[in-house]
Structures are given as structure tokens and as C-alpha cells.
Backbone as JSON, one array per atom type, in Angstrom:
{
  "sequence": "MHQEKPTSPHLQIYKPQLTSLLSISHRFCGVVLLLGTIFLCIAITIGIMYPQLWDSFYQNIPNWITTLVAIAFSAALIYHWLNGIRHLLWDKLIGLELTSVYRSGYVVIGMFIILMIVLWGVFL",
  "N": [[-16.28, 11.28, -11.04], [-13.16, 10.54, -9.74], [-10.28, 9.06, -10.96], [-7.55, 7.12, -9.85], [-4.24, 7.61, -10.93], [-1.78, 5.37, -12.2], [1.34, 4.93, -10.52], [4.83, 5.36, -11.18], [7.47, 3.02, -10.5], [9.78, 3.66, -7.87], [13.25, 4.74, -7.84], [14.55, 3.3, -5.88], [13.51, 0.78, -5.99], [14.39, -0.45, -8.29], [16.94, -2.68, -9.42], [20.31, -1.89, -9.48], [22.02, -1.82, -12.57], [24.78, -2.78, -14.64], [24.83, -1.33, -17.03], [23.26, 0.96, -16.48], [24.68, 2.08, -14.34], [27.14, 2.66, -15.56], [26.3, 4.55, -17.42], [25.32, 6.63, -15.78], [27.69, 7.23, -14.45], [29.22, 8.14, -16.6], [27.91, 10.52, -17.31], [28.22, 11.95, -14.9], [31.02, 12.16, -14.8], [31.38, 13.79, -17.02], [30.3, 16.2, -16.08], [32.09, 16.71, -13.97], [34.43, 17.08, -15.47], [33.72, 19.37, -16.93], [33.37, 21.32, -14.86], [35.92, 21.16, -13.71], [37.52, 22.01, -15.84], [36.64, 24.64, -16.18], [37.44, 25.69, -13.69], [40.22, 25.31, -13.97], [40.79, 27.03, -16.13], [40.15, 29.49, -14.94], [42.04, 29.47, -12.87], [44.46, 29.5, -14.34], [44.2, 31.97, -15.61], [44.17, 33.73, -13.4], [46.71, 33.13, -12.42], [48.3, 34.16, -14.47], [47.56, 36.87, -14.59], [47.78, 37.79, -11.94], [50.36, 36.93, -10.53], [51.6, 36.92, -7.96], [49.48, 36.67, -6.18], [48.53, 34.16, -6.94], [50.77, 32.58, -6.3], [50.87, 32.85, -3.48], [48.4, 31.76, -2.8], [48.59, 29.13, -3.83], [50.73, 28.11, -2.34], [49.62, 27.77, 0.13], [47.89, 25.67, -0.01], [47.35, 22.38, 1.01], [49.43, 19.61, 0.07], [48.18, 17.12, -0.29], [45.61, 17.76, -1.04], [45.85, 18.94, -3.6], [46.86, 16.73, -4.94], [44.72, 14.93, -4.68], [42.74, 16.3, -6.14], [43.94, 16.26, -8.68], [44.02, 13.5, -9.16], [41.25, 12.9, -9.16], [40.36, 14.47, -11.33], [41.86, 13.38, -13.45], [40.9, 10.77, -13.37], [38.2, 11.15, -14.05], [38.57, 12.15, -16.64], [39.9, 10.0, -17.98], [38.01, 7.88, -17.7], [35.73, 9.0, -18.94], [36.7, 9.37, -21.51], [37.3, 6.69, -22.32], [34.74, 5.49, -22.13], [33.42, 7.14, -23.87], [34.54, 6.39, -26.33], [33.38, 3.92, -26.53], [30.7, 4.7, -26.81], [30.9, 6.01, -29.27], [31.38, 3.84, -30.93], [28.91, 2.59, -30.7], [27.37, 4.5, -31.99], [28.07, 3.94, -34.56], [26.72, 1.66, -34.88], [27.91, -0.6, -33.8], [28.42, -3.28, -31.65], [25.96, -3.37, -30.24], [24.43, -5.44, -29.28], [23.11, -7.1, -26.42], [24.89, -8.75, -24.92], [27.33, -7.82, -25.94], [27.24, -5.18, -25.12], [27.47, -5.41, -22.35], [29.96, -6.71, -22.23], [31.67, -4.78, -23.38], [31.34, -2.83, -21.47], [32.58, -3.97, -19.23], [35.15, -4.07, -20.27], [35.72, -1.33, -20.48], [35.74, -0.64, -17.74], [37.87, -2.29, -16.83], [40.05, -1.33, -18.42], [40.08, 1.29, -17.53], [40.86, 0.97, -14.83], [43.41, -0.16, -15.2], [44.75, 1.91, -16.65], [44.63, 4.0, -14.77], [46.18, 2.94, -12.7], [48.65, 2.69, -14.02], [49.14, 5.4, -14.73], [49.08, 6.79, -12.2], [50.79, 5.22, -10.75], [53.21, 5.9, -11.74], [53.46, 8.59, -11.02], [53.05, 8.79, -8.25]],
  "CA": [[-15.54, 10.29, -10.32], [-11.73, 10.71, -9.98], [-9.6, 7.77, -11.0], [-6.13, 7.2, -9.49], [-3.29, 7.26, -11.99], [-0.72, 4.49, -11.69], [2.61, 5.62, -10.3], [6.02, 4.62, -11.6], [8.28, 2.56, -9.38], [10.86, 4.56, -7.5], [14.59, 4.24, -8.13], [14.97, 2.36, -4.84], [12.98, -0.54, -6.31], [15.17, -1.03, -9.37], [18.27, -3.21, -9.12], [21.29, -1.21, -10.35], [22.62, -2.67, -13.59], [26.04, -2.26, -15.15], [24.57, -0.32, -18.07], [22.79, 2.2, -15.87], [25.77, 2.65, -13.54], [28.12, 3.24, -16.47], [25.69, 5.74, -18.0], [25.31, 7.66, -14.75], [29.09, 7.61, -14.24], [29.65, 8.91, -17.77], [27.35, 11.87, -17.17], [28.87, 12.57, -13.74], [32.38, 12.52, -15.19], [31.26, 14.94, -17.9], [30.11, 17.38, -15.23], [33.36, 16.94, -13.27], [35.35, 17.64, -16.45], [33.3, 20.74, -17.2], [33.71, 22.17, -13.72], [37.37, 21.18, -13.58], [38.08, 22.83, -16.92], [36.34, 26.03, -15.84], [38.35, 26.03, -12.6], [41.57, 25.38, -14.52], [40.88, 28.28, -16.9], [40.19, 30.6, -13.97], [43.34, 29.41, -12.18], [45.5, 29.96, -15.27], [44.01, 33.42, -15.8], [44.65, 34.4, -12.18], [48.16, 32.96, -12.38], [48.92, 35.06, -15.45], [47.28, 38.28, -14.27], [48.2, 38.1, -10.57], [51.24, 35.82, -10.13], [51.86, 36.91, -6.52], [48.27, 36.13, -5.55], [48.51, 32.73, -7.22], [51.83, 31.95, -5.51], [50.48, 32.77, -2.06], [47.27, 30.83, -2.72], [49.06, 27.77, -4.09], [51.62, 27.67, -1.26], [48.82, 27.48, 1.33], [47.06, 24.48, -0.22], [48.09, 21.16, 1.35], [49.79, 18.79, -1.08], [47.24, 16.03, -0.48], [44.42, 18.28, -1.74], [46.16, 19.06, -5.03], [46.98, 15.36, -5.46], [43.37, 14.39, -4.77], [42.07, 16.96, -7.27], [44.56, 15.75, -9.9], [43.56, 12.11, -9.35], [39.83, 12.94, -9.52], [40.21, 15.02, -12.69], [42.38, 12.41, -14.41], [39.97, 9.63, -13.38], [37.04, 11.56, -14.85], [39.01, 12.27, -18.02], [40.17, 8.67, -18.54], [36.76, 7.12, -17.79], [34.86, 9.63, -19.94], [37.32, 9.09, -22.8], [37.08, 5.29, -22.66], [33.31, 5.24, -22.34], [33.08, 7.89, -25.08], [34.89, 5.53, -27.46], [32.31, 2.91, -26.55], [29.51, 5.34, -27.37], [31.15, 6.24, -30.69], [31.15, 2.56, -31.61], [27.46, 2.4, -30.76], [26.85, 5.38, -33.04], [28.33, 3.24, -35.82], [25.93, 0.43, -34.76], [28.81, -1.69, -33.45], [28.35, -3.71, -30.26], [24.69, -3.03, -29.6], [23.8, -6.61, -28.68], [23.18, -7.01, -24.95], [26.15, -9.34, -24.44], [28.42, -6.92, -26.32], [27.14, -3.99, -24.29], [28.06, -5.76, -21.05], [31.38, -7.0, -22.44], [32.38, -3.51, -23.57], [31.31, -2.15, -20.18], [33.65, -4.54, -18.41], [36.42, -3.64, -20.88], [35.92, 0.06, -20.06], [36.13, -0.66, -16.32], [39.21, -2.87, -16.74], [41.02, -0.4, -18.99], [40.13, 2.43, -16.61], [41.69, 0.59, -13.67], [44.8, -0.32, -15.67], [45.32, 3.22, -16.98], [44.82, 4.77, -13.53], [47.34, 2.36, -11.99], [49.85, 3.06, -14.76], [49.34, 6.85, -14.61], [49.42, 7.24, -10.84], [51.94, 4.46, -10.28], [54.39, 6.66, -12.17], [53.54, 9.9, -10.36], [53.02, 8.75, -6.77]],
  "C": [[-14.06, 10.39, -10.72], [-11.04, 9.36, -9.91], [-8.11, 7.98, -10.69], [-5.27, 6.8, -10.67], [-2.23, 6.32, -11.41], [0.59, 5.28, -11.53], [3.76, 4.72, -10.76], [6.77, 4.14, -10.37], [9.42, 3.55, -9.11], [12.21, 3.92, -7.8], [15.06, 3.21, -7.11], [14.51, 0.94, -5.16], [13.84, -1.23, -7.37], [16.52, -1.53, -8.89], [19.26, -2.49, -10.05], [21.93, -2.21, -11.31], [23.9, -2.0, -14.08], [25.79, -1.14, -16.15], [24.12, 1.0, -17.47], [23.88, 2.87, -15.05], [26.83, 3.3, -14.42], [27.58, 4.52, -17.11], [25.7, 6.9, -17.02], [26.74, 8.16, -14.5], [29.62, 8.46, -15.38], [29.16, 10.35, -17.67], [28.01, 12.62, -16.02], [30.28, 13.02, -14.1], [32.38, 13.7, -16.16], [31.1, 16.24, -17.13], [31.4, 17.72, -14.5], [34.38, 17.58, -14.23], [35.0, 19.08, -16.8], [33.71, 21.67, -16.08], [35.22, 22.28, -13.52], [38.04, 22.05, -14.63], [37.82, 24.31, -16.66], [37.28, 26.51, -14.73], [39.78, 26.2, -13.11], [41.78, 26.66, -15.33], [40.96, 29.5, -15.99], [41.54, 30.64, -13.27], [44.47, 29.9, -13.07], [45.41, 31.46, -15.48], [44.52, 34.2, -14.59], [46.17, 34.3, -12.09], [48.89, 33.89, -13.33], [48.76, 36.52, -15.04], [47.82, 38.69, -12.9], [49.12, 37.0, -10.05], [51.52, 35.78, -8.63], [50.68, 36.31, -5.76], [48.22, 34.62, -5.74], [49.56, 32.0, -6.39], [51.43, 31.8, -4.05], [49.32, 31.8, -1.86], [47.76, 29.39, -2.84], [49.94, 27.24, -2.96], [50.84, 27.28, 0.0], [47.9, 26.28, 1.16], [47.88, 23.25, 0.16], [48.3, 20.28, 0.11], [48.76, 17.69, -1.34], [45.97, 16.49, -1.2], [44.7, 18.39, -3.24], [46.3, 17.68, -5.67], [45.6, 14.74, -5.64], [42.6, 14.99, -5.95], [42.63, 16.43, -8.6], [44.1, 14.32, -10.19], [42.1, 12.09, -9.79], [39.64, 13.43, -10.95], [40.72, 14.01, -13.72], [41.47, 11.18, -14.49], [38.74, 9.96, -14.23], [37.4, 11.61, -16.33], [39.21, 10.9, -18.67], [38.87, 7.88, -18.71], [35.86, 7.68, -18.89], [35.39, 9.36, -21.35], [37.04, 7.65, -23.22], [35.61, 5.0, -22.95], [32.81, 6.01, -23.57], [33.41, 7.1, -26.34], [33.83, 4.45, -27.63], [31.03, 3.48, -27.18], [29.69, 5.65, -28.86], [30.97, 4.96, -31.5], [29.66, 2.27, -31.73], [26.84, 3.28, -31.83], [27.05, 4.78, -34.43], [27.62, 1.89, -35.86], [26.81, -0.8, -34.51], [28.63, -2.0, -31.96], [27.07, -3.37, -29.54], [23.94, -4.23, -29.02], [24.04, -6.57, -27.18], [24.47, -7.61, -24.4], [27.34, -8.45, -24.77], [28.42, -5.66, -25.48], [27.78, -4.26, -22.92], [29.56, -6.02, -21.17], [32.17, -5.7, -22.58], [32.38, -2.69, -22.28], [32.4, -2.65, -19.26], [35.03, -4.16, -18.95], [36.73, -2.2, -20.46], [36.4, 0.11, -18.6], [37.55, -1.19, -16.16], [40.28, -1.93, -17.26], [41.17, 0.84, -18.1], [41.05, 2.13, -15.43], [43.15, 0.48, -14.08], [45.44, 1.03, -15.94], [45.54, 4.08, -15.74], [46.02, 4.24, -12.75], [48.63, 2.76, -12.7], [50.16, 4.55, -14.56], [49.81, 7.23, -13.21], [50.49, 6.38, -10.19], [53.24, 5.17, -10.65], [54.56, 7.92, -11.34], [53.55, 9.85, -8.84], [54.18, 7.98, -6.19]]
}
């Protein structure tokens, strides 16, 4: 006689929580930083080895695309850095109470918004 195993609830059933959204965002930003750093290293290498190729490539990219890439990379860097500090505090067993976890999450979001406004308010 075959007995049915219980199935886990799907992600669509769970209500997104601040802690899970911040965790997913942290991992996503880590991937963006990895890919962006690899791209940057390749771009620098091409620029050094083939400056004419780089000049012609760069001149044909619309300005809004380079600005968008710079904003996305800086956003990933700032968020990952701020949330990384939060994780380092947790490694030292600081702020692990549920209220502190939520409070520090809101601090990360607030500081992220402030730093992005300051950074891109200067450059745009």
C-alpha cells in the first residue's frame, strides 16, 4: 500500500516578509556585483589591449544605458555593503532579537535610499 507524502506549501502561499525580501535582495545584489565586476575587468582589459575597439564601442552606447548600468551597480554595491554590515553584527550575536532584526532592516532600507539620493543627486 502506497502512502502519499505531505507536500510543502508553495512560495505563492507564503506572505513575503521583510526578512525574506532583504535576504533575497542581498543574494541578488551579490550576483549583480559578481557579474558587474567580471564585466568591468573584461572592459578594462579590452580598453588597455585594444583602445580603438573600446573607443568605437563606447561611443556607440547611448548615454542612458551607461547611466542605468552605473546606477544599478552602485545600488547593488551600497545595498550589499549596508546589509553586509548588518550580517557582520549578527555574526557577533548583536541584534538577533526579532524586533532588532526588523529595526535594522528598516535602517538598511532607509540608509540605502539616503545614500542613493546623495550619490546620484550629485552626479545627475
